[in-house]
Every structure is written in structure tokens, then in C-alpha cells.
Amino acid sequence: MPIHNRIADFHDDMTAWRRDLHEHPELGFQEVRTSARVAELLRSFGVDEVVTGLAKTGVVGVIHGKHASGRAIGMRADMDALPILEATGLPYASKTPGVMHACGHDGHTTMLLGAARYLAETRNFSGKVYVIFQPAEEGLAGGKVMVDEGMFDRFPMDMVFGMHNWPQIPEGQFAWRHGPVMAACSNIEITITGRGAHAAMPHNGIDPIVVASHIVTALQSVVARNIEPVESGVITIGHISAGDTYNVIPQTARMLGTARWFSPKVGDQLEDGVRRIATGIAASFGATAEVDYRRTYIATVNDPEATDLAADAARAVQGEARVIPMSKPTMGGEDFSFMLAAKQGSYIMLGGGRGPDDAQVHHPKYDFNDNILPVGASYWASLAERLLAV
Ligand code: NI
């Protein structure tokens, strides 16, 4: 059974929903139009219950199978966009300058909507399916807010599943992995305070730009020299700002960055290393460094049993050859991690079939591949019909 025929029938509808969402992207916890659109569509499909206002803008739809049972599963999509100025030039490009669906969450939302439509029409399962549309995946932990608000108590389910499109994987191919699949993350902000001076009289000041430069260089040694080589860790400084002009040594410099890891030990080593190097180097120059180190997302860890069920559901749609194990996890972050920490489940990747030279996720020219909409929706339908078989 490849793509569900009924789902293929409304591929055009799904493409239209996806492009409408793409034209109207909204940032985390501001998905007002998006969640209203999701709720409206769910109601139009005859979904039994549509609960809105979860974690501000989240929506959960409840679909009852043909037969009642105590069993239930959750299927989750994220709805938020990124603060990126779109540069695709597509006819359905973002109408909100500086906000863009550059991670394909418009596609995720659409694939789950497609599944909801099919499942509400056919109801060929027993128990309940919860379709979870969460806000604020991009850095604001909307998934964690939903868990903290008691989503799993309010909607009791046996397992929960997530899916992300992945442009580099061949079109329509699924990739699964037991155990860690996405990394834990932190946001790092370092403020260096030196002493401002005339650029021609550096001996009167303490140059925070020179201090920042040494810190950036020395931070590379944490991964290279403190972390055990077979472990994984990343520290990236993504922003430095200081000063305004040619001939002034500024008073302060500011650096923003992130660290990524899997093992708790490495997480502690990265934080210790950033704090030690920033404060130590600043002190050695007579400056001070204030380090604001915030751990944001925990690692996304797939339950092996749930992952095998997810992979089986994917094979039922795309066949053995197009469902492959991921050889390694990615260092990206994902707040579905908090749902997986609270509930047995799995997070799977769906290939978008873009080449290495095409724009990838979080790029201003990223373009979600609408060909995979019925594939993703069929996967969700397959998962529900198999796990909650009548
Ligand atoms: Ni994403």
C-alpha cells in the first residue's frame, strides 16, 4: 500500500493549505492566524473535538475511531516560522517581511491536517488519535509548555510521535534512529567589560574586542581538548558586537552563541569550559566577562520500540527500500525532546529530495517540497491504523 489513494485525491488541497500557511508565517507563541486556520480545518473535517488555546496558540484535535477502546496515540506537528527575510521569490512567498517558514513547519502542519482529514473520514481504527499542533518550536519550547500544562494528563495516550522534513534525504524517503536523534542545546551570552579609550591611546583602556577575540579562539579548545574524542559536542559563537567607529576603543563587547551535546557529562564540560575560559581570559586582560549560559532543549531520544513501530508504518507507505536507518544523529535541537522525555515515542525524518547545493532548512531560499505532503500524511494515517488496529 503506497500513498493512501484518498489522501492522494486531496494533494491539491494540501498544497493550497501549505502555501497559504507559507504566505502567512507567524513567530513562536504568535501563531494566531495559523492556529485559527488549523482549528477551522479540523472542524470542517468533522474532527470530534478541537481544543484551542493550549500553550497560548496550540491546538489538539481528538478523532475517535470506529471502535471505542482505551488505546490512543498522539501525532505532533509544529506551526511556527523563523525571523528570516524570505528570498525565494516564489509566488506564495511570505507576505510578512522578516518572518518566514524556513524550516518547513508549514509542511508539517499541513501533513498532519491531511492525516486528520483522512482519519476523520475513514475512522478505520479503534480508540483515539490526538493530532497535536504545537506552537513555538524554534527556541521558545512550546512543546515543553504543552507538557508542563498537562497535555498528557488531559489527553491520555500510549505513545507520541513527531516528524521533520529533511531536505538532504531523497524525496519521500524516511529515516529513523533508535536513541539520540537531536542534540541538547544552550544559548550563550557573554558580555565583556573593559575600559573605553581613544583608539590611538590603547594604554589608557582595556580593549574588549581583543579580549573577545581571544575568547572565541580559546573556546575552540573546549571541544578539541576537554571533550573525549569519541563524544559529540559543539560550541559556536554566532554573533559578536562591539564599538561603533574607527577611532574609539569601546567599553564593552557582546557575544552570542550556542553549545550542543548528547551526554550529560559533555553538557557539563561545555558549560564549565565556556564559563572558565570567558571569565579567565577576561581576567587575564584586566577585563570582566559576565556569562549568561541558559540550557534550552534537552536531547531528543527515541524509544526503540516506538521507533520500530514508526519505521514499520513508514514501510507500509513507501516500502522497505525507502525507509532507512540514520547512521548518526544531528546536532540540531528540537523541543519534541520534552514530549519524548514525558511519553514513550519516536521522531522520524522525511526526505525532501533537495540537492547539496539547494537551500537547506533555516535558509532564506529554503523551499518545502510539496510532493511529499501526501507521503507524510499517509505515514500518519498508516501509524494510526497500525497501532490502533481494529
Ligand atoms: Ni524545524
Short mmCIF file of C-alpha atoms and ligand atoms in Angstrom, two decimals:
data_model
loop_
_atom_site.label_atom_id
_atom_site.label_comp_id
_atom_site.label_asym_id
_atom_site.label_seq_id
_atom_site.Cartn_x
_atom_site.Cartn_y
_atom_site.Cartn_z
CA MET A 1 0.00 0.00 0.00
CA PRO A 2 1.80 3.14 -1.14
CA ILE A 3 0.28 6.61 -0.65
CA HIS A 4 -3.28 6.30 0.59
CA ASN A 5 -5.42 6.89 -2.53
CA ARG A 6 -7.87 9.04 -0.64
CA ILE A 7 -5.02 11.25 0.57
CA ALA A 8 -3.58 11.48 -2.95
CA ASP A 9 -7.04 12.73 -4.00
CA PHE A 10 -6.63 15.84 -1.92
CA HIS A 11 -2.97 16.55 -2.65
CA ASP A 12 -4.03 19.80 -4.36
CA ASP A 13 -5.97 20.87 -1.27
CA MET A 14 -2.97 20.15 0.93
CA THR A 15 -0.69 22.12 -1.39
CA ALA A 16 -3.10 25.07 -1.18
CA TRP A 17 -3.21 24.89 2.66
CA ARG A 18 0.59 24.68 2.81
CA ARG A 19 1.10 27.66 0.51
CA ASP A 20 -1.48 29.71 2.41
CA LEU A 21 0.36 28.99 5.67
CA HIS A 22 3.63 29.81 3.92
CA GLU A 23 2.32 33.20 2.84
CA HIS A 24 1.25 33.98 6.40
CA PRO A 25 4.09 32.86 8.69
CA GLU A 26 3.96 33.65 12.41
CA LEU A 27 6.67 33.50 15.08
CA GLY A 28 6.52 31.35 18.21
CA PHE A 29 3.50 31.85 20.50
CA GLN A 30 2.12 34.32 17.94
CA GLU A 31 0.59 31.68 15.64
CA VAL A 32 -2.87 33.26 15.95
CA ARG A 33 -3.93 33.07 12.31
CA THR A 34 -2.24 29.70 11.86
CA SER A 35 -3.95 28.05 14.83
CA ALA A 36 -7.31 29.58 13.84
CA ARG A 37 -6.84 28.11 10.37
CA VAL A 38 -5.87 24.72 11.82
CA ALA A 39 -8.93 24.68 14.14
CA GLU A 40 -11.22 25.76 11.28
CA LEU A 41 -9.96 22.98 9.01
CA LEU A 42 -10.14 20.34 11.76
CA ARG A 43 -13.79 21.31 12.43
CA SER A 44 -14.57 21.20 8.71
CA PHE A 45 -13.19 17.62 8.61
CA GLY A 46 -15.61 16.57 11.37
CA VAL A 47 -12.87 16.04 13.98
CA ASP A 48 -14.75 15.14 17.18
CA GLU A 49 -13.21 17.69 19.48
CA VAL A 50 -11.00 20.69 18.72
CA VAL A 51 -9.27 22.17 21.76
CA THR A 52 -7.59 25.55 21.25
CA GLY A 53 -5.53 27.88 23.41
CA LEU A 54 -3.07 25.21 24.63
CA ALA A 55 0.33 26.79 25.36
CA LYS A 56 -1.24 30.04 24.07
CA THR A 57 -1.69 29.11 20.41
CA GLY A 58 -1.54 25.31 20.36
CA VAL A 59 -4.40 23.14 19.11
CA VAL A 60 -5.27 19.50 19.79
CA GLY A 61 -7.84 17.65 17.68
CA VAL A 62 -9.43 14.46 19.03
CA ILE A 63 -10.52 11.83 16.49
CA HIS A 64 -12.46 8.78 17.63
CA GLY A 65 -12.03 5.51 15.79
CA LYS A 66 -14.88 3.28 14.58
CA HIS A 67 -14.49 1.27 17.76
CA ALA A 68 -14.01 2.55 21.27
CA SER A 69 -11.02 1.30 23.23
CA GLY A 70 -8.72 2.57 25.92
CA ARG A 71 -5.92 2.97 23.41
CA ALA A 72 -4.72 6.28 21.99
CA ILE A 73 -1.73 7.80 20.23
CA GLY A 74 -0.58 11.38 19.70
CA MET A 75 0.87 12.78 16.47
CA ARG A 76 2.56 16.15 16.68
CA ALA A 77 3.36 18.92 14.21
CA ASP A 78 4.93 22.32 14.88
CA MET A 79 3.42 25.54 13.49
CA ASP A 80 5.90 28.40 13.96
CA ALA A 81 8.09 30.28 11.49
CA LEU A 82 11.53 31.90 11.79
CA PRO A 83 12.71 35.53 11.89
CA ILE A 84 14.22 35.34 8.39
CA LEU A 85 13.62 37.63 5.40
CA GLU A 86 12.45 35.28 2.64
CA ALA A 87 14.44 35.38 -0.60
CA THR A 88 12.78 32.61 -2.63
CA GLY A 89 10.83 34.94 -4.94
CA LEU A 90 8.09 32.28 -5.05
CA PRO A 91 4.53 33.39 -5.87
CA TYR A 92 3.46 32.23 -2.39
CA ALA A 93 6.45 33.78 -0.57
CA SER A 94 5.92 35.26 2.89
CA LYS A 95 3.78 38.38 2.97
CA THR A 96 5.30 39.33 6.33
CA PRO A 97 8.76 40.83 5.81
CA GLY A 98 11.32 39.30 8.15
CA VAL A 99 9.23 36.23 9.02
CA MET A 100 9.46 33.02 7.01
CA HIS A 101 8.54 29.36 7.16
CA ALA A 102 12.17 28.37 6.54
CA CYS A 103 12.05 25.08 8.43
CA GLY A 104 9.02 23.56 6.73
CA HIS A 105 6.73 23.71 9.75
CA ASP A 106 4.04 24.86 7.29
CA GLY A 107 4.53 21.46 5.63
CA HIS A 108 4.46 19.62 8.97
CA THR A 109 1.19 21.32 9.91
CA THR A 110 -0.27 20.51 6.50
CA MET A 111 0.72 16.82 6.55
CA LEU A 112 -0.93 16.38 9.95
CA LEU A 113 -4.03 18.23 8.71
CA GLY A 114 -4.16 15.86 5.74
CA ALA A 115 -3.97 12.88 8.06
CA ALA A 116 -6.70 14.36 10.29
CA ARG A 117 -8.97 14.77 7.29
CA TYR A 118 -8.41 11.17 6.20
CA LEU A 119 -8.76 9.72 9.70
CA ALA A 120 -11.93 11.72 10.45
CA GLU A 121 -13.41 10.47 7.16
CA THR A 122 -12.42 6.80 7.45
CA ARG A 123 -12.04 6.16 11.20
CA ASN A 124 -10.57 2.78 10.46
CA PHE A 125 -9.02 2.38 13.91
CA SER A 126 -10.03 1.77 17.50
CA GLY A 127 -9.50 4.23 20.33
CA LYS A 128 -8.45 7.83 19.82
CA VAL A 129 -5.97 9.77 17.76
CA TYR A 130 -4.81 13.11 19.09
CA VAL A 131 -3.46 15.46 16.44
CA ILE A 132 -1.21 17.92 18.29
CA PHE A 133 -0.35 21.27 16.67
CA GLN A 134 2.24 22.90 18.89
CA PRO A 135 3.47 26.48 18.90
CA ALA A 136 6.97 27.87 19.25
CA GLU A 137 9.35 25.04 18.37
CA GLU A 138 12.08 27.47 17.28
CA GLY A 139 13.81 28.26 20.56
CA LEU A 140 10.82 29.04 22.75
CA ALA A 141 10.00 25.46 23.82
CA GLY A 142 6.28 25.45 23.03
CA GLY A 143 6.41 21.65 23.25
CA LYS A 144 7.69 21.89 26.82
CA VAL A 145 4.93 24.35 27.71
CA MET A 146 2.32 21.90 26.41
CA VAL A 147 3.81 19.09 28.53
CA ASP A 148 4.09 21.36 31.61
CA GLU A 149 0.45 22.40 31.14
CA GLY A 150 -0.53 18.74 31.50
CA MET A 151 -1.25 17.77 27.90
CA PHE A 152 -0.57 14.09 28.58
CA ASP A 153 -2.97 14.11 31.57
CA ARG A 154 -5.70 15.88 29.66
CA PHE A 155 -5.25 13.71 26.55
CA PRO A 156 -4.06 10.32 27.85
CA MET A 157 -2.13 8.48 25.14
CA ASP A 158 0.07 5.40 24.93
CA MET A 159 2.70 6.89 22.63
CA VAL A 160 3.51 10.17 20.90
CA PHE A 161 5.18 10.66 17.51
CA GLY A 162 6.88 13.54 15.68
CA MET A 163 8.24 14.04 12.17
CA HIS A 164 10.54 16.57 10.49
CA ASN A 165 11.17 17.12 6.80
CA TRP A 166 14.85 16.80 5.91
CA PRO A 167 15.85 18.35 2.56
CA GLN A 168 19.05 16.36 2.01
CA ILE A 169 17.35 12.97 2.31
CA PRO A 170 15.94 11.69 -1.04
CA GLU A 171 12.34 12.70 -1.74
CA GLY A 172 9.82 10.60 0.14
CA GLN A 173 12.45 8.51 1.93
CA PHE A 174 12.05 8.05 5.69
CA ALA A 175 14.95 7.94 8.14
CA TRP A 176 14.68 6.56 11.66
CA ARG A 177 17.04 6.11 14.57
CA HIS A 178 16.97 4.39 17.95
CA GLY A 179 18.12 6.53 20.89
CA PRO A 180 19.53 10.06 20.44
CA VAL A 181 18.43 11.79 17.22
CA MET A 182 18.78 15.52 18.02
CA ALA A 183 21.11 17.25 20.47
CA ALA A 184 20.65 19.14 23.71
CA CYS A 185 21.26 22.90 23.35
CA SER A 186 22.17 26.01 25.25
CA ASN A 187 22.10 29.71 24.47
CA ILE A 188 25.25 31.55 25.49
CA GLU A 189 25.58 35.29 26.02
CA ILE A 190 28.93 36.73 27.09
CA THR A 191 29.31 40.40 27.96
CA ILE A 192 32.88 41.63 28.24
CA THR A 193 33.52 44.88 30.05
CA GLY A 194 36.87 46.56 29.50
CA ARG A 195 37.61 50.27 29.57
CA GLY A 196 36.87 52.57 26.69
CA ALA A 197 39.65 54.77 25.31
CA HIS A 198 40.89 56.72 22.29
CA ALA A 199 41.91 54.27 19.58
CA ALA A 200 45.32 55.94 19.36
CA MET A 201 45.89 55.63 23.13
CA PRO A 202 45.14 51.97 23.90
CA HIS A 203 47.32 52.09 27.03
CA ASN A 204 44.57 54.18 28.64
CA GLY A 205 41.96 51.47 28.12
CA ILE A 206 41.25 47.75 28.21
CA ASP A 207 40.17 46.67 24.74
CA PRO A 208 37.13 44.34 24.98
CA ILE A 209 37.42 43.48 21.25
CA VAL A 210 40.87 41.98 21.77
CA VAL A 211 39.54 40.11 24.80
CA ALA A 212 36.55 38.78 22.79
CA SER A 213 38.86 37.63 20.01
CA HIS A 214 40.98 35.62 22.43
CA ILE A 215 37.86 34.11 23.98
CA VAL A 216 36.48 32.97 20.59
CA THR A 217 39.78 31.31 19.74
CA ALA A 218 40.22 29.67 23.13
CA LEU A 219 36.63 28.36 23.19
CA GLN A 220 37.58 26.06 20.29
CA SER A 221 39.83 24.19 22.72
CA VAL A 222 36.89 23.04 24.85
CA VAL A 223 35.63 20.64 22.18
CA ALA A 224 39.12 19.88 20.88
CA ARG A 225 40.86 19.35 24.23
CA ASN A 226 38.32 18.83 27.05
CA ILE A 227 35.71 16.56 25.43
CA GLU A 228 36.58 12.91 24.98
CA PRO A 229 37.21 12.50 21.23
CA VAL A 230 34.54 9.80 20.71
CA GLU A 231 31.86 12.03 22.26
CA SER A 232 30.00 14.82 20.40
CA GLY A 233 29.97 18.48 21.28
CA VAL A 234 29.76 21.84 19.51
CA ILE A 235 30.41 25.42 20.59
CA THR A 236 29.66 28.12 18.03
CA ILE A 237 29.83 31.86 18.57
CA GLY A 238 27.29 33.25 16.12
CA HIS A 239 27.43 36.94 16.92
CA ILE A 240 29.95 39.49 18.16
CA SER A 241 29.18 43.15 18.52
CA ALA A 242 31.29 45.97 19.92
CA GLY A 243 32.07 49.56 19.10
CA ASP A 244 30.68 51.96 16.53
CA THR A 245 33.52 53.67 14.70
CA TYR A 246 37.14 53.78 13.51
CA ASN A 247 38.89 55.58 16.30
CA VAL A 248 37.32 54.51 19.57
CA ILE A 249 38.06 51.52 21.79
CA PRO A 250 34.63 50.62 23.15
CA GLN A 251 33.80 49.88 26.74
CA THR A 252 32.05 46.56 26.14
CA ALA A 253 31.72 43.68 23.70
CA ARG A 254 28.87 41.19 23.42
CA MET A 255 28.98 37.64 22.09
CA LEU A 256 26.11 35.24 21.41
CA GLY A 257 26.48 31.57 20.73
CA THR A 258 25.24 28.05 21.31
CA ALA A 259 26.55 24.73 22.56
CA ARG A 260 25.22 21.28 21.58
CA TRP A 261 25.74 17.88 23.17
CA PHE A 262 24.20 14.49 23.91
CA SER A 263 25.72 13.10 27.11
CA PRO A 264 25.09 14.91 30.42
CA LYS A 265 28.82 14.77 31.16
CA VAL A 266 29.66 16.61 27.94
CA GLY A 267 26.88 19.12 28.67
CA ASP A 268 28.54 19.95 31.99
CA GLN A 269 32.02 20.09 30.43
CA LEU A 270 30.85 22.53 27.74
CA GLU A 271 29.21 24.84 30.27
CA ASP A 272 32.20 24.68 32.63
CA GLY A 273 34.57 25.31 29.72
CA VAL A 274 32.68 28.35 28.43
CA ARG A 275 32.48 29.90 31.89
CA ARG A 276 36.11 29.13 32.77
CA ILE A 277 37.58 30.41 29.52
CA ALA A 278 35.44 33.54 29.22
CA THR A 279 35.97 34.69 32.80
CA GLY A 280 39.60 33.51 32.97
CA ILE A 281 40.70 35.17 29.74
CA ALA A 282 38.85 38.37 30.54
CA ALA A 283 40.51 38.48 33.98
CA SER A 284 43.93 37.89 32.47
CA PHE A 285 43.45 41.05 30.38
CA GLY A 286 42.10 43.06 33.32
CA ALA A 287 38.54 42.95 31.93
CA THR A 288 35.47 41.13 33.22
CA ALA A 289 33.19 38.67 31.45
CA GLU A 290 29.63 38.09 32.50
CA VAL A 291 28.42 34.71 31.20
CA ASP A 292 24.72 34.03 30.81
CA TYR A 293 24.54 30.33 29.97
CA ARG A 294 21.00 29.02 29.51
CA ARG A 295 20.32 25.35 28.77
CA THR A 296 17.31 25.35 26.48
CA TYR A 297 16.41 21.98 24.92
CA ILE A 298 17.24 18.51 26.19
CA ALA A 299 18.37 15.84 23.74
CA THR A 300 15.69 14.18 21.60
CA VAL A 301 15.91 10.47 22.43
CA ASN A 302 13.81 7.93 20.55
CA ASP A 303 12.33 4.92 22.29
CA PRO A 304 13.46 1.82 20.30
CA GLU A 305 10.07 0.03 20.44
CA ALA A 306 8.13 3.12 19.31
CA THR A 307 10.75 3.77 16.63
CA ASP A 308 10.34 0.26 15.21
CA LEU A 309 6.56 0.82 15.05
CA ALA A 310 7.12 4.17 13.31
CA ALA A 311 9.52 2.61 10.80
CA ASP A 312 7.01 -0.21 10.11
CA ALA A 313 4.29 2.38 9.47
CA ALA A 314 6.65 4.20 7.06
CA ARG A 315 7.50 0.92 5.27
CA ALA A 316 3.79 0.28 4.79
CA VAL A 317 3.64 3.54 2.82
CA GLN A 318 6.98 3.69 1.00
CA GLY A 319 8.32 0.13 1.01
CA GLU A 320 11.43 -1.37 2.57
CA ALA A 321 13.96 0.38 0.32
CA ARG A 322 12.79 3.88 1.16
CA VAL A 323 12.87 3.55 4.95
CA ILE A 324 16.47 3.71 6.12
CA PRO A 325 18.27 3.93 9.45
CA MET A 326 20.05 7.23 10.14
CA SER A 327 23.75 6.47 10.54
CA LYS A 328 24.19 9.27 13.06
CA PRO A 329 22.14 11.84 14.96
CA THR A 330 22.22 15.54 14.09
CA MET A 331 23.43 18.32 16.38
CA GLY A 332 20.28 20.34 15.67
CA GLY A 333 17.86 20.89 18.54
CA GLU A 334 14.17 20.03 18.81
CA ASP A 335 11.65 20.61 21.60
CA PHE A 336 9.77 17.40 20.81
CA SER A 337 12.50 16.17 23.18
CA PHE A 338 10.31 17.26 26.11
CA MET A 339 7.38 15.20 24.85
CA LEU A 340 9.67 12.17 24.44
CA ALA A 341 11.03 12.70 27.96
CA ALA A 342 7.45 12.51 29.28
CA LYS A 343 5.99 9.84 26.98
CA GLN A 344 7.18 6.81 25.02
CA GLY A 345 7.52 7.76 21.36
CA SER A 346 9.70 8.48 18.36
CA TYR A 347 10.75 11.24 15.98
CA ILE A 348 11.31 10.34 12.33
CA MET A 349 12.69 12.24 9.31
CA LEU A 350 11.02 12.55 5.90
CA GLY A 351 13.24 13.37 2.93
CA GLY A 352 12.61 16.46 0.81
CA GLY A 353 14.88 15.42 -2.06
CA ARG A 354 16.88 18.62 -2.35
CA GLY A 355 20.49 18.57 -3.56
CA PRO A 356 23.54 19.64 -1.55
CA ASP A 357 23.62 22.98 -3.40
CA ASP A 358 19.94 23.72 -2.73
CA ALA A 359 18.91 25.83 0.24
CA GLN A 360 18.55 23.78 3.42
CA VAL A 361 16.33 24.47 6.43
CA HIS A 362 16.77 27.90 8.09
CA HIS A 363 17.98 29.40 4.80
CA PRO A 364 16.19 32.42 3.22
CA LYS A 365 15.80 30.46 -0.04
CA TYR A 366 14.55 27.25 1.57
CA ASP A 367 11.52 25.81 -0.26
CA PHE A 368 9.49 22.94 1.23
CA ASN A 369 8.83 20.19 -1.32
CA ASP A 370 5.05 19.87 -1.73
CA ASN A 371 5.48 16.47 -3.43
CA ILE A 372 5.99 14.89 -0.01
CA LEU A 373 2.74 16.18 1.51
CA PRO A 374 0.73 13.01 0.75
CA VAL A 375 3.67 10.84 1.82
CA GLY A 376 3.80 12.42 5.27
CA ALA A 377 0.01 12.40 5.65
CA SER A 378 -0.09 8.72 4.60
CA TYR A 379 2.60 7.91 7.16
CA TRP A 380 0.48 9.44 9.92
CA ALA A 381 -2.60 7.57 8.69
CA SER A 382 -0.64 4.32 8.48
CA LEU A 383 0.70 4.83 12.01
CA ALA A 384 -2.80 5.33 13.41
CA GLU A 385 -4.32 2.38 11.54
CA ARG A 386 -1.50 0.02 12.51
CA LEU A 387 -1.00 1.00 16.14
CA LEU A 388 -4.74 1.24 16.79
CA ALA A 389 -5.74 -1.64 14.52
CA VAL A 390 -9.42 -2.55 14.76
NI NI B 1 12.10 22.63 12.32
#
